[in-house]
Amino acid sequence: MVHRVLILNGPNLNRLGTREPEIYGNVSYLDLVAGVTSEAAGLGLEVDIRQSNSEGEIIGWLHEAADTGTPVIFNPAAFTHYSYAIADACAMLTAPLLEVHVSNPGAREQFRHHSVVTPMATGVIAGFGVDSYLLALNAISRLLLAKA
Ligand code: DQA
């Protein structure tokens, strides 16, 4: 059975590659999508990668994951730190939820130290650049295999 994983990205992540490269690196969002797609194929996972700058659209996608029992790898971007609406939607998920960040928010400004999503997450991977997503894919693959 091929597992499907939803990978959701919050605001400004479509600007990867040009956005503050000293923090987020030089890899573009399109390169991230290509890297994630190829890693997923190697793991035998089917991925659906989406990005939105809109809180409501992301909440709709989380509802979809809740309704279909789909595992989620989620970089909520700035919503991480304050969106209770997104946290509430994450609370409805039944399959594993992995929170990922390109940077290590815990090593940055004070307002980034708190995540409202972490209490709902199975685990958090942060600080490895875009490799955080590849590590999350490997982690989710191991979780799904352990459950099979
Ligand atoms: C981020 C970290 C957040 O604090 C920030 O608001 C982002 C990106 C990351 O991937 O490092 O937009 O989630």
mmCIF file of C-alpha atoms and ligand atoms in Angstrom:
data_model
loop_
_atom_site.group_PDB
_atom_site.id
_atom_site.type_symbol
_atom_site.label_atom_id
_atom_site.label_comp_id
_atom_site.label_asym_id
_atom_site.label_seq_id
_atom_site.Cartn_x
_atom_site.Cartn_y
_atom_site.Cartn_z
ATOM 1 C CA MET A 1 0.000 0.000 0.000
ATOM 2 C CA VAL A 2 1.337 3.432 -0.993
ATOM 3 C CA HIS A 3 0.875 5.993 1.775
ATOM 4 C CA ARG A 4 -0.111 9.500 0.837
ATOM 5 C CA VAL A 5 1.406 12.387 2.807
ATOM 6 C CA LEU A 6 0.204 15.970 2.698
ATOM 7 C CA ILE A 7 2.977 18.584 2.984
ATOM 8 C CA LEU A 8 1.651 22.009 3.908
ATOM 9 C CA ASN A 9 3.573 25.261 3.869
ATOM 10 C CA GLY A 10 2.475 28.541 5.369
ATOM 11 C CA PRO A 11 3.027 32.185 4.468
ATOM 12 C CA ASN A 12 6.130 33.474 2.688
ATOM 13 C CA LEU A 13 7.567 30.009 2.055
ATOM 14 C CA ASN A 14 6.860 30.492 -1.667
ATOM 15 C CA ARG A 15 9.658 33.097 -1.418
ATOM 16 C CA LEU A 16 12.328 30.554 -0.385
ATOM 17 C CA GLY A 17 15.566 31.156 -2.256
ATOM 18 C CA THR A 18 15.171 34.933 -2.327
ATOM 19 C CA ARG A 19 13.733 35.512 1.154
ATOM 20 C CA GLU A 20 16.436 36.325 3.746
ATOM 21 C CA PRO A 21 18.899 33.786 2.251
ATOM 22 C CA GLU A 22 21.249 34.183 5.224
ATOM 23 C CA ILE A 23 18.497 32.558 7.337
ATOM 24 C CA TYR A 24 16.560 30.363 4.906
ATOM 25 C CA GLY A 25 19.271 29.510 2.346
ATOM 26 C CA ASN A 26 19.334 29.702 -1.444
ATOM 27 C CA VAL A 27 17.102 26.780 -2.344
ATOM 28 C CA SER A 28 13.927 27.957 -4.081
ATOM 29 C CA TYR A 29 10.419 26.710 -3.261
ATOM 30 C CA LEU A 30 10.340 24.905 -6.625
ATOM 31 C CA ASP A 31 13.643 23.189 -5.810
ATOM 32 C CA LEU A 32 12.220 22.223 -2.425
ATOM 33 C CA VAL A 33 9.189 20.661 -4.142
ATOM 34 C CA ALA A 34 11.489 18.738 -6.518
ATOM 35 C CA GLY A 35 13.747 17.511 -3.664
ATOM 36 C CA VAL A 36 10.806 16.431 -1.528
ATOM 37 C CA THR A 37 9.126 14.673 -4.463
ATOM 38 C CA SER A 38 12.257 12.684 -5.267
ATOM 39 C CA GLU A 39 12.937 11.749 -1.609
ATOM 40 C CA ALA A 40 9.312 10.640 -1.237
ATOM 41 C CA ALA A 41 9.547 8.473 -4.359
ATOM 42 C CA GLY A 42 12.643 6.773 -2.887
ATOM 43 C CA LEU A 43 10.677 6.029 0.280
ATOM 44 C CA GLY A 44 7.664 4.765 -1.658
ATOM 45 C CA LEU A 45 5.472 7.627 -0.449
ATOM 46 C CA GLU A 46 3.042 9.691 -2.510
ATOM 47 C CA VAL A 47 3.245 13.389 -1.628
ATOM 48 C CA ASP A 48 0.926 16.307 -2.205
ATOM 49 C CA ILE A 49 2.819 19.559 -1.532
ATOM 50 C CA ARG A 50 0.930 22.812 -1.082
ATOM 51 C CA GLN A 51 1.737 26.375 -0.005
ATOM 52 C CA SER A 52 -0.566 29.212 0.929
ATOM 53 C CA ASN A 53 -0.268 32.696 2.345
ATOM 54 C CA SER A 54 -3.850 32.440 3.569
ATOM 55 C CA GLU A 55 -4.754 31.079 7.006
ATOM 56 C CA GLY A 56 -8.244 30.035 5.878
ATOM 57 C CA GLU A 57 -6.953 28.010 2.938
ATOM 58 C CA ILE A 58 -4.497 26.139 5.180
ATOM 59 C CA ILE A 59 -7.289 25.412 7.691
ATOM 60 C CA GLY A 60 -9.360 23.938 4.836
ATOM 61 C CA TRP A 61 -6.444 21.664 3.904
ATOM 62 C CA LEU A 62 -6.080 20.545 7.537
ATOM 63 C CA HIS A 63 -9.810 19.709 7.604
ATOM 64 C CA GLU A 64 -9.284 17.634 4.456
ATOM 65 C CA ALA A 65 -6.399 15.760 6.164
ATOM 66 C CA ALA A 66 -8.587 15.213 9.242
ATOM 67 C CA ASP A 67 -11.451 13.843 7.119
ATOM 68 C CA THR A 68 -9.201 11.493 5.147
ATOM 69 C CA GLY A 69 -6.871 10.429 8.003
ATOM 70 C CA THR A 70 -3.866 11.645 6.004
ATOM 71 C CA PRO A 71 -0.460 12.173 7.692
ATOM 72 C CA VAL A 72 0.778 15.762 7.496
ATOM 73 C CA ILE A 73 4.208 17.389 7.368
ATOM 74 C CA PHE A 74 3.550 21.014 8.202
ATOM 75 C CA ASN A 75 5.638 24.181 8.174
ATOM 76 C CA PRO A 76 3.119 26.709 9.545
ATOM 77 C CA ALA A 77 5.699 29.531 9.106
ATOM 78 C CA ALA A 78 4.703 32.622 11.141
ATOM 79 C CA PHE A 79 1.305 31.031 11.991
ATOM 80 C CA THR A 80 3.342 28.664 14.186
ATOM 81 C CA HIS A 81 3.681 31.354 16.776
ATOM 82 C CA TYR A 82 0.151 32.731 17.126
ATOM 83 C CA SER A 83 -2.612 31.038 15.114
ATOM 84 C CA TYR A 84 -4.989 29.316 17.540
ATOM 85 C CA ALA A 85 -7.290 28.625 14.555
ATOM 86 C CA ILE A 86 -4.542 26.567 12.922
ATOM 87 C CA ALA A 87 -3.708 24.897 16.254
ATOM 88 C CA ASP A 88 -7.401 23.946 16.657
ATOM 89 C CA ALA A 89 -7.450 22.473 13.138
ATOM 90 C CA CYS A 90 -4.274 20.472 13.933
ATOM 91 C CA ALA A 91 -6.020 19.077 17.007
ATOM 92 C CA MET A 92 -8.548 17.350 14.686
ATOM 93 C CA LEU A 93 -5.852 15.303 12.907
ATOM 94 C CA THR A 94 -5.721 11.595 13.677
ATOM 95 C CA ALA A 95 -2.674 10.519 11.615
ATOM 96 C CA PRO A 96 0.884 11.684 12.492
ATOM 97 C CA LEU A 97 1.615 15.423 12.278
ATOM 98 C CA LEU A 98 5.247 16.500 11.896
ATOM 99 C CA GLU A 99 6.031 20.170 12.419
ATOM 100 C CA VAL A 100 9.010 21.324 10.340
ATOM 101 C CA HIS A 101 11.000 24.523 10.091
ATOM 102 C CA VAL A 102 13.820 25.485 7.761
ATOM 103 C CA SER A 103 15.504 27.592 10.455
ATOM 104 C CA ASN A 104 15.708 26.813 14.172
ATOM 105 C CA PRO A 105 13.078 29.168 15.640
ATOM 106 C CA GLY A 106 14.338 28.411 19.161
ATOM 107 C CA ALA A 107 17.658 30.070 18.294
ATOM 108 C CA ARG A 108 16.043 33.211 16.907
ATOM 109 C CA GLU A 109 13.921 36.109 18.226
ATOM 110 C CA GLN A 110 11.895 35.570 21.404
ATOM 111 C CA PHE A 111 8.535 35.595 19.579
ATOM 112 C CA ARG A 112 9.620 32.537 17.577
ATOM 113 C CA HIS A 113 10.399 30.466 20.684
ATOM 114 C CA HIS A 114 6.768 29.525 21.244
ATOM 115 C CA SER A 115 4.786 27.247 18.914
ATOM 116 C CA VAL A 116 1.035 26.809 19.311
ATOM 117 C CA VAL A 117 1.252 23.810 16.925
ATOM 118 C CA THR A 118 3.859 21.748 18.837
ATOM 119 C CA PRO A 119 1.366 20.419 21.436
ATOM 120 C CA MET A 120 -0.557 18.775 18.574
ATOM 121 C CA ALA A 121 2.556 17.475 16.769
ATOM 122 C CA THR A 122 3.954 13.958 16.888
ATOM 123 C CA GLY A 123 7.395 15.566 16.611
ATOM 124 C CA VAL A 124 9.286 18.637 15.435
ATOM 125 C CA ILE A 125 12.240 18.886 13.024
ATOM 126 C CA ALA A 126 13.856 22.318 12.753
ATOM 127 C CA GLY A 127 17.096 23.967 11.785
ATOM 128 C CA PHE A 128 18.372 21.765 8.961
ATOM 129 C CA GLY A 129 17.475 24.056 6.086
ATOM 130 C CA VAL A 130 15.275 22.425 3.453
ATOM 131 C CA ASP A 131 16.697 19.066 4.610
ATOM 132 C CA SER A 132 14.248 19.411 7.532
ATOM 133 C CA TYR A 133 11.562 18.268 5.068
ATOM 134 C CA LEU A 134 13.619 15.266 3.933
ATOM 135 C CA LEU A 135 14.246 14.252 7.552
ATOM 136 C CA ALA A 136 10.512 14.624 8.247
ATOM 137 C CA LEU A 137 9.673 12.383 5.280
ATOM 138 C CA ASN A 138 12.036 9.719 6.619
ATOM 139 C CA ALA A 139 10.545 10.067 10.102
ATOM 140 C CA ILE A 140 6.983 9.775 8.804
ATOM 141 C CA SER A 141 7.911 6.761 6.660
ATOM 142 C CA ARG A 142 9.317 5.011 9.770
ATOM 143 C CA LEU A 143 6.201 5.905 11.772
ATOM 144 C CA LEU A 144 3.914 4.544 9.050
ATOM 145 C CA LEU A 145 5.975 1.344 8.699
ATOM 146 C CA ALA A 146 5.926 0.847 12.483
ATOM 147 C CA LYS A 147 2.122 1.127 12.436
ATOM 148 C CA ALA A 148 1.681 -1.211 9.418
HETATM 149 C C1 DQA B 1 9.855 29.188 9.697
HETATM 150 C C2 DQA B 1 10.198 29.888 11.016
HETATM 151 C C3 DQA B 1 9.121 30.886 11.373
HETATM 152 O O1 DQA B 1 9.461 31.547 12.581
HETATM 153 C C4 DQA B 1 8.983 31.930 10.291
HETATM 154 O O2 DQA B 1 7.922 32.814 10.594
HETATM 155 C C5 DQA B 1 8.834 31.356 8.937
HETATM 156 C C6 DQA B 1 9.602 30.171 8.573
HETATM 157 C C7 DQA B 1 10.994 28.267 9.219
HETATM 158 O O3 DQA B 1 10.720 27.407 8.372
HETATM 159 O O4 DQA B 1 12.131 28.408 9.671
HETATM 160 O O5 DQA B 1 8.154 31.921 8.073
HETATM 161 O O6 DQA B 1 8.704 28.381 9.910
#
